[in-house]
């Protein structure tokens, strides 16, 4: 049993990120498993090493310690290259020359709920000599197939890959590796057996399951959790002042207050009493965790 926390170091962690870390730590540790830390620093424009180091310090301060070496995605580009080549050899990828504007223009109206389902415009294109000099993204061709899986928290999920996800990017136009490929390769090579993450990634799971199968890897179990939202029902983000760990560490000198508050929101404690993650293990059960998103406005 190996769980993991896979944050992107693009800013200071906020309560929503800590909620994810705590649930995945509790879920792994309550089953006697290991908990690994993977820094998803793929995006060269947004990832920063100092954010990653701060994040590690914050996790330690909270009492969420990880097992083994930290895995940095920025050090694993050769591996992503190797698996991309496998997919290319299987004839499952194609170069995509579309601009963001091209992609938006081919959106059907009902598909614009914030997700971009690529219309497959460049499907079948090959890299000829002229195209070699034009920047292109590499896309993975998905079949018109329904993927069904059992989410540990939200139950059975069925998603049609081509209708709801579309062909997705494995490598961006600027050469940066895309999340979907890196996450699949790393979850598999790190021996991850349980993935816990926010329900905003629920639609990524069938894409990842399909990619895992295509590459011949075993699939982990998935548990998605509800999101912490602000008073306006919007998912907590860096703009929600007072909710990031810089403000919270300033205000609450004792990390157990933050852990207790999150455990209360997760339905594990009847009131927000200070507690250490270790002492929460015996209270942990996915059945207590709400399914609906959780409004978070008490701890300031
Ligand atoms: N790096 C992703 C994020 O911070 C999470 C990826 C995952 O848990 O699969 O949103």
Coordinates of C-alpha atoms and ligand atoms in Angstrom, one line a residue:
X1 CA 0.0 0.0 0.0
X2 CA 1.6 3.2 -1.2
X3 CA -0.1 6.6 -1.2
X4 CA 1.2 9.9 -2.4
X5 CA 0.8 13.6 -2.4
X6 CA 1.7 15.3 -5.7
X7 CA 1.6 19.1 -5.3
X8 CA 2.6 21.6 -8.0
X9 CA 5.0 24.1 -6.5
X10 CA 3.4 27.2 -8.0
X11 CA 2.8 29.1 -4.8
X12 CA 2.4 28.7 -1.0
X13 CA 0.0 25.9 0.0
X14 CA -3.5 26.9 1.0
X15 CA -5.9 25.1 3.2
X16 CA -7.4 23.2 0.3
X17 CA -3.9 21.7 -0.5
X18 CA -3.4 20.8 3.1
X19 CA -6.8 19.2 3.2
X20 CA -5.7 17.0 0.3
X21 CA -2.4 16.2 1.9
X22 CA -4.0 15.3 5.3
X23 CA -6.7 13.0 3.7
X24 CA -4.1 11.2 1.6
X25 CA -1.7 10.8 4.5
X26 CA -4.5 9.5 6.8
X27 CA -5.8 7.1 4.1
X28 CA -2.4 5.6 3.5
X29 CA -1.2 5.6 7.1
X30 CA -4.4 4.2 8.5
X31 CA -3.8 1.1 6.3
X32 CA -0.2 0.9 7.4
X33 CA 1.0 2.1 4.0
X34 CA 3.8 4.4 2.9
X35 CA 3.1 8.0 1.9
X36 CA 5.4 9.4 -0.9
X37 CA 5.9 13.1 -1.9
X38 CA 6.2 14.0 -5.5
X39 CA 6.9 17.6 -6.6
X40 CA 5.1 18.2 -9.9
X41 CA 7.4 20.9 -11.2
X42 CA 6.7 20.4 -14.9
X43 CA 5.7 23.9 -15.9
X44 CA 8.9 25.9 -16.2
X45 CA 7.1 29.2 -16.1
X46 CA 5.1 28.6 -13.0
X47 CA 7.0 26.1 -10.8
X48 CA 9.6 27.4 -8.4
X49 CA 12.1 25.5 -6.3
X50 CA 11.7 27.8 -3.3
X51 CA 7.9 27.1 -3.3
X52 CA 8.7 23.4 -3.3
X53 CA 11.1 23.8 -0.3
X54 CA 8.6 25.9 1.5
X55 CA 5.9 23.3 0.9
X56 CA 8.2 20.6 2.3
X57 CA 8.8 22.7 5.4
X58 CA 5.0 23.3 5.8
X59 CA 4.3 19.6 5.6
X60 CA 6.9 18.8 8.2
X61 CA 5.6 21.6 10.4
X62 CA 2.1 20.1 10.2
X63 CA 3.3 16.7 11.1
X64 CA 2.7 15.2 7.7
X65 CA 6.0 13.4 7.1
X66 CA 6.7 11.4 3.9
X67 CA 8.5 8.2 3.3
X68 CA 11.6 7.8 1.1
X69 CA 13.1 10.3 -1.2
X70 CA 11.2 13.2 -2.7
X71 CA 10.5 12.7 -6.4
X72 CA 11.0 15.8 -8.5
X73 CA 9.3 15.6 -11.9
X74 CA 11.8 18.1 -13.4
X75 CA 14.5 15.3 -13.0
X76 CA 12.6 12.7 -14.9
X77 CA 12.2 14.1 -18.4
X78 CA 14.2 11.1 -19.9
X79 CA 11.6 8.8 -18.5
X80 CA 8.7 10.8 -20.0
X81 CA 10.6 10.8 -23.3
X82 CA 10.9 7.0 -23.2
X83 CA 7.2 6.4 -22.7
X84 CA 6.2 9.0 -25.2
X85 CA 8.3 7.1 -27.7
X86 CA 6.4 3.9 -26.9
X87 CA 3.1 5.6 -27.6
X88 CA 4.5 7.0 -30.8
X89 CA 5.7 3.5 -31.9
X90 CA 2.2 2.3 -31.3
X91 CA 0.9 5.0 -33.7
X92 CA -1.2 6.6 -31.0
X93 CA 0.1 10.1 -31.1
X94 CA 0.0 13.0 -33.6
X95 CA 1.5 16.5 -33.9
X96 CA -1.0 19.2 -33.2
X97 CA -0.4 22.7 -34.7
X98 CA -3.6 24.3 -33.4
X99 CA -3.4 27.5 -31.4
X100 CA -5.5 28.1 -28.3
X101 CA -7.8 30.3 -30.4
X102 CA -8.3 27.4 -33.0
X103 CA -9.2 25.0 -30.2
X104 CA -11.7 27.4 -28.6
X105 CA -13.3 28.1 -32.0
X106 CA -14.1 24.4 -32.5
X107 CA -15.8 24.0 -29.2
X108 CA -19.4 22.8 -29.3
X109 CA -21.5 25.1 -27.0
X110 CA -22.4 22.3 -24.5
X111 CA -18.8 21.5 -24.0
X112 CA -17.8 24.9 -22.7
X113 CA -18.3 24.1 -19.0
X114 CA -14.7 25.1 -18.4
X115 CA -13.3 22.0 -20.1
X116 CA -11.7 22.0 -23.5
X117 CA -12.6 18.9 -25.4
X118 CA -10.3 18.9 -28.4
X119 CA -12.1 18.3 -31.7
X120 CA -9.4 16.2 -33.2
X121 CA -8.6 18.8 -35.9
X122 CA -5.0 17.6 -36.4
X123 CA -5.7 13.9 -36.2
X124 CA -3.9 12.0 -38.9
X125 CA -1.3 14.7 -39.5
X126 CA 2.3 13.6 -39.9
X127 CA 5.5 15.5 -39.4
X128 CA 6.7 16.4 -42.8
X129 CA 9.7 18.4 -43.5
X130 CA 7.9 21.7 -43.5
X131 CA 6.1 21.0 -40.3
X132 CA 9.5 20.2 -38.6
X133 CA 10.1 23.9 -38.2
X134 CA 6.7 24.8 -36.8
X135 CA 6.2 24.3 -33.1
X136 CA 3.7 21.6 -32.4
X137 CA 2.2 19.8 -29.4
X138 CA 2.0 16.0 -29.2
X139 CA -1.5 14.6 -28.6
X140 CA -2.6 11.2 -27.6
X141 CA -5.4 9.7 -29.6
X142 CA -8.2 8.4 -27.4
X143 CA -10.8 5.8 -28.6
X144 CA -14.5 6.3 -28.6
X145 CA -14.8 4.1 -25.5
X146 CA -16.4 4.3 -22.1
X147 CA -14.1 3.8 -19.2
X148 CA -15.7 2.7 -16.0
X149 CA -14.0 2.7 -12.6
X150 CA -14.9 2.5 -9.0
X151 CA -14.0 5.7 -7.1
X152 CA -13.3 4.8 -3.4
X153 CA -15.4 7.8 -2.3
X154 CA -17.8 8.8 -5.1
X155 CA -18.6 5.3 -6.3
X156 CA -18.8 4.1 -9.9
X157 CA -17.9 6.6 -12.6
X158 CA -18.4 6.1 -16.4
X159 CA -16.9 8.4 -18.9
X160 CA -16.7 8.4 -22.6
X161 CA -13.1 9.3 -23.5
X162 CA -13.6 10.9 -26.9
X163 CA -16.8 12.8 -25.9
X164 CA -15.8 14.0 -22.5
X165 CA -12.0 14.2 -22.6
X166 CA -10.9 14.3 -26.2
X167 CA -7.4 13.7 -27.5
X168 CA -5.1 15.2 -25.0
X169 CA -1.6 16.8 -24.9
X170 CA 1.3 14.7 -23.8
X171 CA 3.9 17.3 -24.6
X172 CA 3.2 21.0 -25.0
X173 CA 4.2 23.2 -28.0
X174 CA 7.0 24.8 -25.9
X175 CA 8.4 21.3 -25.1
X176 CA 7.1 21.1 -21.5
X177 CA 5.8 17.7 -20.5
X178 CA 2.1 17.5 -19.8
X179 CA 0.6 16.5 -16.5
X180 CA -1.3 13.5 -17.8
X181 CA 1.7 11.7 -19.1
X182 CA 4.0 12.5 -16.2
X183 CA 1.5 11.5 -13.6
X184 CA 0.8 8.1 -15.2
X185 CA 4.5 7.3 -15.6
X186 CA 5.3 8.4 -12.1
X187 CA 2.4 6.8 -10.3
X188 CA 3.3 3.5 -12.1
X189 CA 7.1 3.7 -11.6
X190 CA 6.8 4.8 -8.0
X191 CA 4.6 1.8 -7.2
X192 CA 1.7 4.0 -6.1
X193 CA -1.4 1.9 -5.2
X194 CA -3.7 4.6 -3.9
X195 CA -4.3 8.1 -5.3
X196 CA -6.1 10.6 -3.2
X197 CA -6.9 14.0 -4.7
X198 CA -9.6 16.6 -5.2
X199 CA -12.7 15.9 -7.1
X200 CA -11.7 18.5 -9.7
X201 CA -9.5 15.8 -11.1
X202 CA -12.2 13.2 -11.3
X203 CA -12.4 13.5 -15.1
X204 CA -8.6 13.1 -15.4
X205 CA -8.9 9.6 -13.9
X206 CA -10.4 7.8 -16.9
X207 CA -7.7 9.4 -19.1
X208 CA -5.0 8.2 -16.8
X209 CA -6.5 4.7 -16.5
X210 CA -6.6 4.4 -20.3
X211 CA -3.0 5.6 -20.6
X212 CA -1.9 3.2 -17.8
X213 CA -3.5 0.3 -19.6
X214 CA -2.0 1.3 -23.0
X215 CA 1.5 1.4 -21.4
X216 CA 0.9 -2.0 -19.7
X217 CA 0.9 -0.7 -16.1
X218 CA -1.3 -1.7 -13.2
X219 CA -3.9 0.8 -12.0
X220 CA -3.9 2.3 -8.5
X221 CA -7.1 2.8 -6.5
X222 CA -8.6 6.3 -6.6
X223 CA -10.3 8.3 -3.9
X224 CA -11.4 11.8 -4.8
X225 CA -12.4 14.2 -2.0
X226 CA -14.8 17.2 -1.9
X227 CA -13.2 20.6 -2.4
X228 CA -13.0 23.4 0.2
X229 CA -14.8 26.4 -1.1
X230 CA -15.1 30.0 0.0
X231 CA -18.3 31.9 1.0
X232 CA -19.1 32.4 -2.7
X233 CA -18.9 28.6 -3.4
X234 CA -15.7 29.0 -5.3
X235 CA -12.8 26.6 -4.8
X236 CA -10.2 28.0 -2.4
X237 CA -7.2 29.4 -4.3
X238 CA -4.3 31.6 -3.8
X239 CA -6.4 34.7 -4.0
X240 CA -8.3 33.7 -0.8
X241 CA -6.3 35.8 1.6
X242 CA -5.7 34.4 5.0
X243 CA -6.1 30.8 3.8
X244 CA -2.5 30.2 2.8
X245 CA 0.1 28.8 5.1
X246 CA 2.0 32.0 5.4
X247 CA -0.9 33.8 7.0
X248 CA -2.0 30.7 8.9
X249 CA 1.4 30.0 10.4
X250 CA 1.7 33.6 11.4
X251 CA -1.7 33.4 13.2
X252 CA -1.7 29.9 14.5
X253 CA 1.6 29.1 16.1
X254 CA 0.4 25.6 16.8
X255 CA -0.1 23.4 13.7
X256 CA -2.5 21.1 15.6
X257 CA -5.1 23.9 15.4
X258 CA -5.0 23.7 11.6
X259 CA -5.0 19.9 11.5
X260 CA -8.0 19.8 14.0
X261 CA -9.9 22.4 12.0
X262 CA -9.4 20.4 8.7
X263 CA -10.3 17.1 10.5
X264 CA -13.5 18.7 11.7
X265 CA -14.3 19.8 8.1
X266 CA -13.6 16.2 7.0
X267 CA -16.2 14.9 9.4
X268 CA -13.5 13.2 11.5
X269 CA -14.0 15.3 14.7
X270 CA -17.2 16.7 16.2
X271 CA -15.5 20.1 16.8
X272 CA -12.4 21.8 15.6
X273 CA -10.1 20.7 18.5
X274 CA -6.3 20.8 18.1
X275 CA -4.9 17.4 17.3
X276 CA -1.9 15.8 15.7
X277 CA -2.3 13.9 12.4
X278 CA -0.9 10.8 14.2
X279 CA -3.7 11.0 16.7
X280 CA -6.4 11.2 14.0
X281 CA -5.5 7.8 12.5
X282 CA -8.0 5.8 14.7
X283 CA -10.8 8.3 13.7
X284 CA -10.2 8.1 10.0
X285 CA -12.8 6.5 7.7
X286 CA -13.8 7.6 4.2
X287 CA -17.4 7.0 5.2
X288 CA -17.2 10.1 7.5
X289 CA -15.9 12.4 4.8
X290 CA -18.7 14.5 3.1
X291 CA -19.4 14.1 -0.6
X292 CA -20.5 17.7 -1.1
X293 CA -17.9 20.6 -1.3
X294 CA -17.2 22.1 2.1
X295 CA -17.5 25.8 2.9
X296 CA -14.5 27.0 4.7
X297 CA -14.8 30.3 6.5
X298 CA -14.1 29.8 10.2
X299 CA -10.4 29.5 10.6
X300 CA -8.9 32.9 9.6
Ligands
LIG1 N1 -0.1 18.3 -9.3 C1 -1.6 18.2 -9.2 C2 -2.1 19.4 -8.5 O1 -1.4 20.0 -7.7 C3 -2.1 17.0 -8.6 C4 -2.0 15.8 -9.3 C5 -2.6 14.6 -8.8 O2 -2.8 14.5 -7.5 O3 -2.8 13.7 -9.6 O4 -3.2 19.8 -8.7

